[in-house]
Amino acid sequence: MAVVRGSRKKVFVMNSARYIFVGIICTLVIFPLYWMVVTAIQPPNVTLQYPPVLYPVHPNLLGFKQLFHGNPMGRWLLNSGFVASITTIITVSFSILGAYSISYFKWRGRAAFAFLLLFTQMMPEALIVIPIFKIYDRLHLLNQLPALSLIHAAFVIPVGVWILRPAFESIPKEVNEAASIDGCTDMAILRKIVLPLTSPAIIAVGVVSFFASWGDYLMAVTMISKKELYPASVGLASTMSQLDTPIQTLLSGALLYGLPPVILYMFIQRFVISGLTAGAIKG
Amino acid sequence: MKKVKSSRVSRSRLPYLLALPIIALSFFLVLYPIIQGIYISLTDKTLGAATGKKVSFVGLRNYNELLHSSAFLNSLRLTVIYAIMNVIFSVGAGLITALTVNKKFRGRGGVRALLTAPWAFPDIASVIIFIWILNSAFGVIGIINVHLPFDTSGGWLTSSPYAFISVVGISMWKTFPFYSIVILSALQGVPEDLLEAATVDGAGPIQRFRTVILPSIRPTVLLLSLLAFIFAFRQFSMIYLTTGGGPERDTETLVLMVYNTAFKYFDYAFSSAIGVAGLIVTVAVASTYLLLTGRSEKGAR
């Protein structure tokens, strides 16, 4: 009896410790985001008080209003959406073809192709941003949004292929063989069998590529110098360096720009894991 | 008869045709720029005003200069320390979080969803938040500052060593929750009966972790460590926009040095040489990755 009571007490202590630990972790993760929301919805004079008040006082939406008033923020968000859409179209179509090639066919050079993808995924873009800048300068592709999409696509395609590959390989061989005997060509198999069966993974590639492009700063700031063509990342960064931007406006911008990927990523979590780990963890 | 033959020909070409768009794009935007960069690193080319200057071939002079440049060696050292700290703290915190969250408790699903948020949050938005939180005059960090046993009045992003600590902290915030989700999914593969058997045999939590849990999640943890290393090595905008590489050059990792050398000091050739050094690191890391995953795949079979 005493033993049981002792172990029950121990379990209670362990459980409480777990809740406390999880609570601390959640606070650490969520506090910066919470603080962004608080700052975005309260007037600057409250924000600049010391000591800071940890909950919103006089909440209002003036920050968002100013964002669209003084700065072409709406335009910048639209630019980002445009660049990201084109990136998504390129990435999804190229990744489907590449993943089909790598998961259905044995061909010479396949290993080299896989290494090229891996290398592209791992290489810091910053190492070659200047040669790309020079090439774009020569070809008059600077300040062209679709040309920026092309760069984004080049660097996110490996992730797309790694997300699609295990999904493609999970379709039983018998299904494809049966289709092949029935006279389906390889492209028809891709279109009629593989794509419909793997649509969740394809949607995941779409989301990942859209927000990879949406989140990029380095390529955009190097290739785009006209203010009206800025994507939101570059626009926000330029607002940040202007000393007279009210803090409420700035944080409203961060909120508006940062929230969409957070919401959508929650739905495609497991695909991101497989793309990130290059489909390598099978055991 | 004729039809069969033509389909066979197209079948052998098809995989190449399918891969062609990616290969072409990679050649145009990855391989060609790399070749260009290697070529430039062998010249004395500059960017900007001095465009009229004749560019001449200087052989390995830039590389010789590189090996004797204290800024470069310092940057290399910083990059390695930054990457190792990312591995230790982000993967370590991810592991501890995953082990804690792995038990069933109320609100677990919500916690898991929450843990995705920082990873998905764009760099620039994170930068804005942290610059504001760490602001030396009005930042909410001020509440903590007064209780610290050391003087941070120089500013968390503008004085040493706090700027470095801050950039490590920001990237830790961004990555460890996500790593914990990845480890969490690997933890689902830990054999339940083995765990029970170990408990019956009187193994404590630490022993259970060492003998049952760790062996089965080791490939994932190793892989994540490598990914954390790569993440840190690639990280540009989060450091560039918070500290710009400063104070002095105390947070100038390799990628920042490449950028600053070209766009701040206009020394395109020297910047390219640093870039080539970075590419060598990338190839080494990618090869290590292949070695690791190849082995773990064999182990799984």
mmCIF file of N, CA and C in Angstrom, chain A residues 18-19 21 25 28-30 32 35-36 39 47-48 50 94 97 100-101 105 107-108 113 115 118-119 121-128 130-132 134-135 138 150 154 157 186 217-218 222 233 240 247 257-258 261-262 265-266 269 272 276-278 280-281 283, chain B residues 11 14-16 18 21-23 25 29 32-34 47 96-97 100 103 105-106 112-114 116-122 124 128-129 132-133 138 140 142 173 177-178 181 223 227 230 233-234 236 241 255 258-259 262 268 271 278-279 282-283 286 289-290 293 300:
data_model
loop_
_atom_site.group_PDB
_atom_site.id
_atom_site.type_symbol
_atom_site.label_atom_id
_atom_site.label_comp_id
_atom_site.label_asym_id
_atom_site.label_seq_id
_atom_site.Cartn_x
_atom_site.Cartn_y
_atom_site.Cartn_z
ATOM 1 N N ARG A 18 6.464 17.645 -16.125
ATOM 2 C CA ARG A 18 6.315 17.655 -17.580
ATOM 3 C C ARG A 18 5.492 18.857 -18.030
ATOM 4 N N TYR A 19 4.362 19.100 -17.343
ATOM 5 C CA TYR A 19 3.521 20.241 -17.711
ATOM 6 C C TYR A 19 4.279 21.550 -17.568
ATOM 7 N N PHE A 21 7.534 21.999 -17.748
ATOM 8 C CA PHE A 21 8.545 22.076 -18.803
ATOM 9 C C PHE A 21 7.904 22.442 -20.145
ATOM 10 N N ILE A 25 8.624 25.751 -22.512
ATOM 11 C CA ILE A 25 8.973 25.654 -23.934
ATOM 12 C C ILE A 25 7.976 26.450 -24.780
ATOM 13 N N LEU A 28 8.520 30.161 -24.483
ATOM 14 C CA LEU A 28 9.690 30.599 -25.243
ATOM 15 C C LEU A 28 9.381 30.678 -26.731
ATOM 16 N N VAL A 29 8.655 29.676 -27.224
ATOM 17 C CA VAL A 29 8.362 29.630 -28.656
ATOM 18 C C VAL A 29 7.378 30.728 -29.030
ATOM 19 N N ILE A 30 6.365 30.917 -28.188
ATOM 20 C CA ILE A 30 5.261 31.780 -28.585
ATOM 21 C C ILE A 30 5.490 33.245 -28.211
ATOM 22 N N PRO A 32 7.841 35.622 -28.629
ATOM 23 C CA PRO A 32 8.168 36.616 -29.671
ATOM 24 C C PRO A 32 7.001 36.901 -30.604
ATOM 25 N N TRP A 35 4.420 38.918 -28.697
ATOM 26 C CA TRP A 35 4.884 40.295 -28.531
ATOM 27 C C TRP A 35 4.712 41.100 -29.811
ATOM 28 N N MET A 36 4.872 40.428 -30.943
ATOM 29 C CA MET A 36 4.629 41.081 -32.224
ATOM 30 C C MET A 36 3.170 41.525 -32.315
ATOM 31 N N THR A 39 2.459 44.478 -29.911
ATOM 32 C CA THR A 39 3.017 45.737 -30.397
ATOM 33 C C THR A 39 2.258 46.239 -31.626
ATOM 34 N N THR A 47 3.456 51.453 -26.115
ATOM 35 C CA THR A 47 4.561 50.532 -26.376
ATOM 36 C C THR A 47 5.865 51.050 -25.781
ATOM 37 N N LEU A 48 6.070 52.364 -25.840
ATOM 38 C CA LEU A 48 7.357 52.910 -25.428
ATOM 39 C C LEU A 48 7.450 53.195 -23.934
ATOM 40 N N TYR A 50 8.079 52.435 -19.964
ATOM 41 C CA TYR A 50 8.901 51.510 -19.210
ATOM 42 C C TYR A 50 8.427 51.471 -17.759
ATOM 43 N N PHE A 94 8.490 21.184 -62.676
ATOM 44 C CA PHE A 94 9.839 20.611 -62.830
ATOM 45 C C PHE A 94 10.064 19.474 -61.828
ATOM 46 N N LEU A 97 8.359 16.169 -62.894
ATOM 47 C CA LEU A 97 9.112 15.474 -63.940
ATOM 48 C C LEU A 97 10.398 14.861 -63.368
ATOM 49 N N TYR A 100 9.673 11.912 -61.056
ATOM 50 C CA TYR A 100 9.229 10.751 -61.839
ATOM 51 C C TYR A 100 10.439 10.061 -62.458
ATOM 52 N N SER A 101 11.310 10.872 -62.996
ATOM 53 C CA SER A 101 12.509 10.336 -63.637
ATOM 54 C C SER A 101 13.378 9.572 -62.647
ATOM 55 N N PHE A 105 12.705 5.298 -63.154
ATOM 56 C CA PHE A 105 13.601 4.808 -64.200
ATOM 57 C C PHE A 105 15.007 4.624 -63.663
ATOM 58 N N TRP A 107 18.640 4.995 -64.922
ATOM 59 C CA TRP A 107 19.370 5.530 -66.063
ATOM 60 C C TRP A 107 20.756 5.948 -65.632
ATOM 61 N N ARG A 108 21.668 5.940 -66.597
ATOM 62 C CA ARG A 108 23.021 6.343 -66.270
ATOM 63 C C ARG A 108 23.041 7.839 -65.965
ATOM 64 N N PHE A 113 22.752 13.080 -60.964
ATOM 65 C CA PHE A 113 21.611 13.989 -60.908
ATOM 66 C C PHE A 113 21.173 14.194 -59.455
ATOM 67 N N PHE A 115 23.012 13.857 -56.846
ATOM 68 C CA PHE A 115 24.035 14.645 -56.144
ATOM 69 C C PHE A 115 23.907 16.125 -56.486
ATOM 70 N N LEU A 118 21.177 17.457 -54.364
ATOM 71 C CA LEU A 118 21.609 17.560 -52.974
ATOM 72 C C LEU A 118 22.546 18.749 -52.782
ATOM 73 N N PHE A 119 23.477 18.883 -53.718
ATOM 74 C CA PHE A 119 24.448 19.971 -53.650
ATOM 75 C C PHE A 119 23.741 21.321 -53.730
ATOM 76 N N GLN A 121 20.701 21.983 -52.915
ATOM 77 C CA GLN A 121 19.921 22.208 -51.709
ATOM 78 C C GLN A 121 20.801 22.696 -50.565
ATOM 79 N N MET A 122 22.023 22.187 -50.501
ATOM 80 C CA MET A 122 22.867 22.498 -49.354
ATOM 81 C C MET A 122 23.689 23.758 -49.539
ATOM 82 N N MET A 123 23.926 24.143 -50.790
ATOM 83 C CA MET A 123 24.816 25.270 -51.012
ATOM 84 C C MET A 123 24.184 26.588 -50.570
ATOM 85 N N PRO A 124 24.921 27.390 -49.823
ATOM 86 C CA PRO A 124 24.390 28.713 -49.465
ATOM 87 C C PRO A 124 24.255 29.572 -50.720
ATOM 88 N N GLU A 125 23.050 30.112 -50.945
ATOM 89 C CA GLU A 125 22.830 30.962 -52.118
ATOM 90 C C GLU A 125 23.779 32.152 -52.118
ATOM 91 N N ALA A 126 24.120 32.613 -50.912
ATOM 92 C CA ALA A 126 24.949 33.812 -50.808
ATOM 93 C C ALA A 126 26.302 33.629 -51.471
ATOM 94 N N LEU A 127 26.745 32.376 -51.626
ATOM 95 C CA LEU A 127 28.054 32.154 -52.236
ATOM 96 C C LEU A 127 28.056 32.490 -53.718
ATOM 97 N N ILE A 128 26.896 32.347 -54.392
ATOM 98 C CA ILE A 128 26.908 32.606 -55.834
ATOM 99 C C ILE A 128 25.955 33.724 -56.237
ATOM 100 N N ILE A 130 26.457 36.832 -56.332
ATOM 101 C CA ILE A 130 27.102 37.887 -57.119
ATOM 102 C C ILE A 130 27.319 37.468 -58.586
ATOM 103 N N PRO A 131 27.844 36.256 -58.846
ATOM 104 C CA PRO A 131 27.871 35.821 -60.251
ATOM 105 C C PRO A 131 26.491 35.822 -60.895
ATOM 106 N N ILE A 132 25.457 35.387 -60.168
ATOM 107 C CA ILE A 132 24.107 35.415 -60.753
ATOM 108 C C ILE A 132 23.704 36.853 -61.066
ATOM 109 N N LYS A 134 25.672 39.294 -61.854
ATOM 110 C CA LYS A 134 26.390 39.732 -63.056
ATOM 111 C C LYS A 134 25.763 39.143 -64.323
ATOM 112 N N ILE A 135 25.381 37.844 -64.250
ATOM 113 C CA ILE A 135 24.753 37.195 -65.405
ATOM 114 C C ILE A 135 23.421 37.885 -65.726
ATOM 115 N N ARG A 138 23.955 41.221 -67.388
ATOM 116 C CA ARG A 138 24.293 41.093 -68.809
ATOM 117 C C ARG A 138 23.068 40.770 -69.652
ATOM 118 N N LEU A 150 12.568 32.515 -61.227
ATOM 119 C CA LEU A 150 13.401 31.452 -61.784
ATOM 120 C C LEU A 150 14.527 31.078 -60.810
ATOM 121 N N ALA A 154 15.047 27.502 -58.862
ATOM 122 C CA ALA A 154 16.274 26.705 -58.969
ATOM 123 C C ALA A 154 16.707 26.183 -57.603
ATOM 124 N N ILE A 157 13.660 23.599 -55.952
ATOM 125 C CA ILE A 157 13.324 22.364 -56.669
ATOM 126 C C ILE A 157 13.854 21.090 -55.980
ATOM 127 N N ASP A 186 4.297 5.772 -70.540
ATOM 128 C CA ASP A 186 4.849 6.240 -69.264
ATOM 129 C C ASP A 186 4.248 7.582 -68.858
ATOM 130 N N TYR A 217 14.911 36.916 -49.069
ATOM 131 C CA TYR A 217 15.327 38.321 -49.024
ATOM 132 C C TYR A 217 16.559 38.554 -49.888
ATOM 133 N N LEU A 218 17.552 37.662 -49.741
ATOM 134 C CA LEU A 218 18.857 37.875 -50.367
ATOM 135 C C LEU A 218 18.783 38.060 -51.885
ATOM 136 N N THR A 222 19.060 41.714 -54.070
ATOM 137 C CA THR A 222 20.163 41.864 -55.013
ATOM 138 C C THR A 222 19.665 42.106 -56.435
ATOM 139 N N SER A 233 9.399 41.161 -48.520
ATOM 140 C CA SER A 233 10.582 41.024 -47.655
ATOM 141 C C SER A 233 11.492 42.241 -47.782
ATOM 142 N N MET A 240 12.138 49.063 -42.274
ATOM 143 C CA MET A 240 12.820 48.896 -41.000
ATOM 144 C C MET A 240 13.984 49.871 -40.864
ATOM 145 N N ILE A 247 6.810 52.066 -34.678
ATOM 146 C CA ILE A 247 7.009 50.663 -34.348
ATOM 147 C C ILE A 247 5.748 49.840 -34.548
ATOM 148 N N TYR A 257 2.786 39.841 -43.052
ATOM 149 C CA TYR A 257 3.663 39.124 -43.969
ATOM 150 C C TYR A 257 4.007 37.728 -43.437
ATOM 151 N N GLY A 258 4.071 37.589 -42.119
ATOM 152 C CA GLY A 258 4.544 36.335 -41.541
ATOM 153 C C GLY A 258 3.465 35.310 -41.233
ATOM 154 N N PRO A 261 2.329 31.937 -44.064
ATOM 155 C CA PRO A 261 3.094 30.679 -44.063
ATOM 156 C C PRO A 261 2.919 29.875 -42.781
ATOM 157 N N VAL A 262 2.818 30.558 -41.630
ATOM 158 C CA VAL A 262 2.674 29.835 -40.363
ATOM 159 C C VAL A 262 1.409 28.981 -40.378
ATOM 160 N N TYR A 265 1.737 26.060 -43.094
ATOM 161 C CA TYR A 265 2.734 25.032 -42.789
ATOM 162 C C TYR A 265 2.217 24.022 -41.787
ATOM 163 N N MET A 266 1.296 24.443 -40.918
ATOM 164 C CA MET A 266 0.776 23.498 -39.938
ATOM 165 C C MET A 266 0.088 22.323 -40.616
ATOM 166 N N GLN A 269 2.966 19.850 -42.379
ATOM 167 C CA GLN A 269 4.091 19.478 -41.526
ATOM 168 C C GLN A 269 4.842 18.220 -41.955
ATOM 169 N N VAL A 272 6.934 18.381 -45.049
ATOM 170 C CA VAL A 272 8.134 19.196 -44.888
ATOM 171 C C VAL A 272 9.231 18.350 -44.242
ATOM 172 N N LEU A 276 12.787 17.814 -45.931
ATOM 173 C CA LEU A 276 13.958 18.319 -45.216
ATOM 174 C C LEU A 276 15.008 17.240 -45.036
ATOM 175 N N THR A 277 14.547 16.035 -44.742
ATOM 176 C CA THR A 277 15.499 14.965 -44.490
ATOM 177 C C THR A 277 15.796 14.194 -45.766
ATOM 178 N N ALA A 278 15.466 14.812 -46.904
ATOM 179 C CA ALA A 278 15.790 14.273 -48.222
ATOM 180 C C ALA A 278 15.268 12.858 -48.416
ATOM 181 N N ALA A 280 15.448 10.391 -46.727
ATOM 182 C CA ALA A 280 16.486 9.404 -46.459
ATOM 183 C C ALA A 280 16.170 8.525 -45.253
ATOM 184 N N ILE A 281 15.373 9.047 -44.330
ATOM 185 C CA ILE A 281 15.090 8.242 -43.146
ATOM 186 C C ILE A 281 13.929 7.311 -43.459
ATOM 187 N N GLY A 283 14.173 3.895 -42.162
ATOM 188 C CA GLY A 283 14.162 2.913 -41.067
ATOM 189 C C GLY A 283 13.333 3.454 -39.943
ATOM 190 N N ARG B 11 11.418 5.317 -74.619
ATOM 191 C CA ARG B 11 11.505 4.879 -73.230
ATOM 192 C C ARG B 11 12.911 5.082 -72.669
ATOM 193 N N LEU B 14 13.418 8.866 -72.276
ATOM 194 C CA LEU B 14 12.453 9.577 -71.443
ATOM 195 C C LEU B 14 13.013 10.095 -70.113
ATOM 196 N N PRO B 15 13.706 9.232 -69.321
ATOM 197 C CA PRO B 15 14.198 9.757 -68.032
ATOM 198 C C PRO B 15 15.093 10.979 -68.179
ATOM 199 N N TYR B 16 15.886 11.011 -69.269
ATOM 200 C CA TYR B 16 16.752 12.183 -69.478
ATOM 201 C C TYR B 16 15.922 13.421 -69.802
ATOM 202 N N LEU B 18 12.909 13.938 -68.911
ATOM 203 C CA LEU B 18 12.188 14.364 -67.706
ATOM 204 C C LEU B 18 13.082 15.179 -66.784
ATOM 205 N N PRO B 21 14.661 19.673 -67.738
ATOM 206 C CA PRO B 21 14.362 21.040 -67.266
ATOM 207 C C PRO B 21 15.165 21.416 -66.018
ATOM 208 N N ILE B 22 15.245 20.479 -65.064
ATOM 209 C CA ILE B 22 15.991 20.773 -63.839
ATOM 210 C C ILE B 22 17.473 20.930 -64.136
ATOM 211 N N ILE B 23 17.997 20.034 -64.977
ATOM 212 C CA ILE B 23 19.423 20.111 -65.293
ATOM 213 C C ILE B 23 19.746 21.448 -65.965
ATOM 214 N N LEU B 25 18.090 24.298 -65.761
ATOM 215 C CA LEU B 25 17.957 25.397 -64.799
ATOM 216 C C LEU B 25 19.156 25.421 -63.853
ATOM 217 N N LEU B 29 21.723 28.544 -63.411
ATOM 218 C CA LEU B 29 21.698 29.352 -62.184
ATOM 219 C C LEU B 29 22.540 28.800 -61.033
ATOM 220 N N TYR B 32 26.876 27.273 -63.811
ATOM 221 C CA TYR B 32 27.548 28.335 -64.553
ATOM 222 C C TYR B 32 28.021 29.464 -63.632
ATOM 223 N N PRO B 33 27.165 29.925 -62.702
ATOM 224 C CA PRO B 33 27.654 30.933 -61.748
ATOM 225 C C PRO B 33 28.853 30.448 -60.931
ATOM 226 N N ILE B 34 28.884 29.152 -60.593
ATOM 227 C CA ILE B 34 30.028 28.629 -59.840
ATOM 228 C C ILE B 34 31.299 28.725 -60.686
ATOM 229 N N LEU B 47 34.079 45.450 -58.339
ATOM 230 C CA LEU B 47 32.703 45.824 -58.670
ATOM 231 C C LEU B 47 32.566 47.335 -58.593
ATOM 232 N N ILE B 96 15.357 17.145 -26.170
ATOM 233 C CA ILE B 96 14.736 17.186 -24.840
ATOM 234 C C ILE B 96 13.240 17.463 -24.952
ATOM 235 N N THR B 97 12.890 18.425 -25.827
ATOM 236 C CA THR B 97 11.473 18.746 -26.007
ATOM 237 C C THR B 97 10.704 17.536 -26.527
ATOM 238 N N THR B 100 10.017 14.952 -23.955
ATOM 239 C CA THR B 100 8.994 15.372 -22.997
ATOM 240 C C THR B 100 7.600 15.309 -23.606
ATOM 241 N N LYS B 103 5.108 11.746 -24.408
ATOM 242 C CA LYS B 103 4.064 11.105 -23.590
ATOM 243 C C LYS B 103 2.715 11.731 -23.925
ATOM 244 N N PHE B 105 -0.492 13.619 -23.251
ATOM 245 C CA PHE B 105 -1.067 14.520 -22.252
ATOM 246 C C PHE B 105 -2.059 15.434 -22.950
ATOM 247 N N ARG B 106 -2.867 16.091 -22.162
ATOM 248 C CA ARG B 106 -3.899 16.925 -22.750
ATOM 249 C C ARG B 106 -3.262 18.102 -23.497
ATOM 250 N N ARG B 112 2.099 20.472 -30.617
ATOM 251 C CA ARG B 112 2.827 20.098 -31.838
ATOM 252 C C ARG B 112 2.611 21.116 -32.952
ATOM 253 N N ALA B 113 1.376 21.589 -33.104
ATOM 254 C CA ALA B 113 1.090 22.585 -34.140
ATOM 255 C C ALA B 113 1.877 23.868 -33.862
ATOM 256 N N LEU B 114 1.910 24.222 -32.580
ATOM 257 C CA LEU B 114 2.615 25.433 -32.158
ATOM 258 C C LEU B 114 4.104 25.368 -32.506
ATOM 259 N N THR B 116 5.563 24.183 -34.966
ATOM 260 C CA THR B 116 5.899 24.441 -36.374
ATOM 261 C C THR B 116 6.056 25.934 -36.648
ATOM 262 N N ALA B 117 5.430 26.759 -35.825
ATOM 263 C CA ALA B 117 5.312 28.182 -36.144
ATOM 264 C C ALA B 117 6.647 28.893 -36.432
ATOM 265 N N PRO B 118 7.653 28.813 -35.543
ATOM 266 C CA PRO B 118 8.861 29.589 -35.814
ATOM 267 C C PRO B 118 9.582 29.173 -37.096
ATOM 268 N N TRP B 119 9.536 27.884 -37.410
ATOM 269 C CA TRP B 119 10.205 27.405 -38.628
ATOM 270 C C TRP B 119 9.552 28.013 -39.858
ATOM 271 N N ALA B 120 8.227 28.094 -39.856
ATOM 272 C CA ALA B 120 7.506 28.600 -41.011
ATOM 273 C C ALA B 120 7.578 30.128 -41.101
ATOM 274 N N PHE B 121 7.862 30.773 -39.987
ATOM 275 C CA PHE B 121 7.875 32.233 -39.946
ATOM 276 C C PHE B 121 9.021 32.773 -40.800
ATOM 277 N N PRO B 122 8.747 33.695 -41.726
ATOM 278 C CA PRO B 122 9.804 34.164 -42.630
ATOM 279 C C PRO B 122 10.918 34.909 -41.877
ATOM 280 N N ILE B 124 12.605 37.659 -42.472
ATOM 281 C CA ILE B 124 12.541 39.107 -42.283
ATOM 282 C C ILE B 124 11.584 39.469 -41.157
ATOM 283 N N ILE B 128 12.518 41.474 -37.668
ATOM 284 C CA ILE B 128 11.823 42.659 -37.150
ATOM 285 C C ILE B 128 11.435 42.449 -35.685
ATOM 286 N N ILE B 129 10.884 41.267 -35.396
ATOM 287 C CA ILE B 129 10.483 40.984 -34.017
ATOM 288 C C ILE B 129 11.674 41.058 -33.069
ATOM 289 N N TRP B 132 13.220 44.393 -32.351
ATOM 290 C CA TRP B 132 12.340 45.142 -31.452
ATOM 291 C C TRP B 132 12.463 44.624 -30.009
ATOM 292 N N ILE B 133 12.450 43.318 -29.848
ATOM 293 C CA ILE B 133 12.553 42.748 -28.501
ATOM 294 C C ILE B 133 13.897 43.098 -27.860
ATOM 295 N N PHE B 138 14.053 50.451 -25.667
ATOM 296 C CA PHE B 138 12.637 50.172 -25.398
ATOM 297 C C PHE B 138 12.274 48.694 -25.447
ATOM 298 N N VAL B 140 11.603 44.757 -24.817
ATOM 299 C CA VAL B 140 11.044 44.066 -23.661
ATOM 300 C C VAL B 140 12.149 43.306 -22.910
ATOM 301 N N GLY B 142 14.559 44.541 -21.711
ATOM 302 C CA GLY B 142 14.938 45.409 -20.600
ATOM 303 C C GLY B 142 14.505 44.861 -19.244
ATOM 304 N N TRP B 173 15.738 29.731 -31.684
ATOM 305 C CA TRP B 173 14.290 29.912 -31.589
ATOM 306 C C TRP B 173 13.608 29.377 -32.845
ATOM 307 N N PRO B 177 12.187 24.069 -32.237
ATOM 308 C CA PRO B 177 10.845 23.489 -32.167
ATOM 309 C C PRO B 177 10.588 22.525 -33.323
ATOM 310 N N PHE B 178 11.083 22.912 -34.500
ATOM 311 C CA PHE B 178 10.859 22.054 -35.654
ATOM 312 C C PHE B 178 11.649 20.753 -35.547
ATOM 313 N N ILE B 181 9.879 18.271 -33.587
ATOM 314 C CA ILE B 181 8.817 17.549 -34.299
ATOM 315 C C ILE B 181 9.388 16.398 -35.112
ATOM 316 N N LEU B 223 21.370 12.953 -38.625
ATOM 317 C CA LEU B 223 20.977 13.673 -39.832
ATOM 318 C C LEU B 223 20.565 15.103 -39.502
ATOM 319 N N LEU B 227 21.929 18.702 -40.736
ATOM 320 C CA LEU B 227 21.049 19.719 -41.303
ATOM 321 C C LEU B 227 21.154 21.029 -40.528
ATOM 322 N N ILE B 230 24.207 22.720 -41.729
ATOM 323 C CA ILE B 230 23.978 23.358 -43.030
ATOM 324 C C ILE B 230 23.131 24.618 -42.871
ATOM 325 N N PHE B 233 25.292 27.316 -41.645
ATOM 326 C CA PHE B 233 26.272 27.693 -42.658
ATOM 327 C C PHE B 233 25.633 28.558 -43.745
ATOM 328 N N ARG B 234 24.368 28.259 -44.093
ATOM 329 C CA ARG B 234 23.668 29.004 -45.144
ATOM 330 C C ARG B 234 23.073 30.307 -44.663
ATOM 331 N N PHE B 236 21.869 33.631 -43.976
ATOM 332 C CA PHE B 236 22.335 34.958 -44.385
ATOM 333 C C PHE B 236 21.489 36.088 -43.814
ATOM 334 N N LEU B 241 20.655 41.210 -41.366
ATOM 335 C CA LEU B 241 19.741 42.301 -41.016
ATOM 336 C C LEU B 241 19.683 42.607 -39.518
ATOM 337 N N VAL B 255 29.272 33.462 -45.319
ATOM 338 C CA VAL B 255 28.377 33.985 -46.353
ATOM 339 C C VAL B 255 28.256 35.506 -46.277
ATOM 340 N N VAL B 258 31.428 36.996 -47.849
ATOM 341 C CA VAL B 258 31.361 36.985 -49.314
ATOM 342 C C VAL B 258 30.590 38.210 -49.800
ATOM 343 N N TYR B 259 29.433 38.440 -49.187
ATOM 344 C CA TYR B 259 28.548 39.523 -49.609
ATOM 345 C C TYR B 259 29.170 40.894 -49.329
ATOM 346 N N ALA B 262 32.147 41.894 -51.531
ATOM 347 C CA ALA B 262 31.778 42.321 -52.878
ATOM 348 C C ALA B 262 31.013 43.642 -52.872
ATOM 349 N N TYR B 268 35.431 42.095 -55.895
ATOM 350 C CA TYR B 268 34.709 40.962 -56.446
ATOM 351 C C TYR B 268 35.595 39.713 -56.479
ATOM 352 N N SER B 271 36.194 38.298 -52.998
ATOM 353 C CA SER B 271 34.922 37.736 -52.556
ATOM 354 C C SER B 271 34.680 36.366 -53.191
ATOM 355 N N GLY B 278 33.936 28.449 -49.481
ATOM 356 C CA GLY B 278 32.639 28.018 -48.960
ATOM 357 C C GLY B 278 32.080 26.833 -49.730
ATOM 358 N N LEU B 279 32.304 26.828 -51.058
ATOM 359 C CA LEU B 279 31.821 25.713 -51.881
ATOM 360 C C LEU B 279 32.514 24.412 -51.498
ATOM 361 N N THR B 282 30.801 23.114 -48.659
ATOM 362 C CA THR B 282 29.521 22.522 -49.058
ATOM 363 C C THR B 282 29.680 21.114 -49.602
ATOM 364 N N VAL B 283 30.670 20.943 -50.510
ATOM 365 C CA VAL B 283 30.892 19.613 -51.090
ATOM 366 C C VAL B 283 31.231 18.619 -49.985
ATOM 367 N N ALA B 286 28.007 17.814 -48.114
ATOM 368 C CA ALA B 286 27.097 16.979 -48.907
ATOM 369 C C ALA B 286 27.611 15.539 -48.981
ATOM 370 N N TYR B 289 26.952 13.829 -45.788
ATOM 371 C CA TYR B 289 25.530 13.512 -45.737
ATOM 372 C C TYR B 289 25.252 12.189 -46.453
ATOM 373 N N LEU B 290 25.804 12.063 -47.674
ATOM 374 C CA LEU B 290 25.579 10.847 -48.444
ATOM 375 C C LEU B 290 26.121 9.637 -47.703
ATOM 376 N N THR B 293 23.661 8.931 -44.725
ATOM 377 C CA THR B 293 22.361 8.370 -45.094
ATOM 378 C C THR B 293 22.547 7.006 -45.740
ATOM 379 N N ALA B 300 19.074 0.073 -41.915
ATOM 380 C CA ALA B 300 17.646 -0.170 -41.802
ATOM 381 C C ALA B 300 17.240 -1.459 -42.501
#
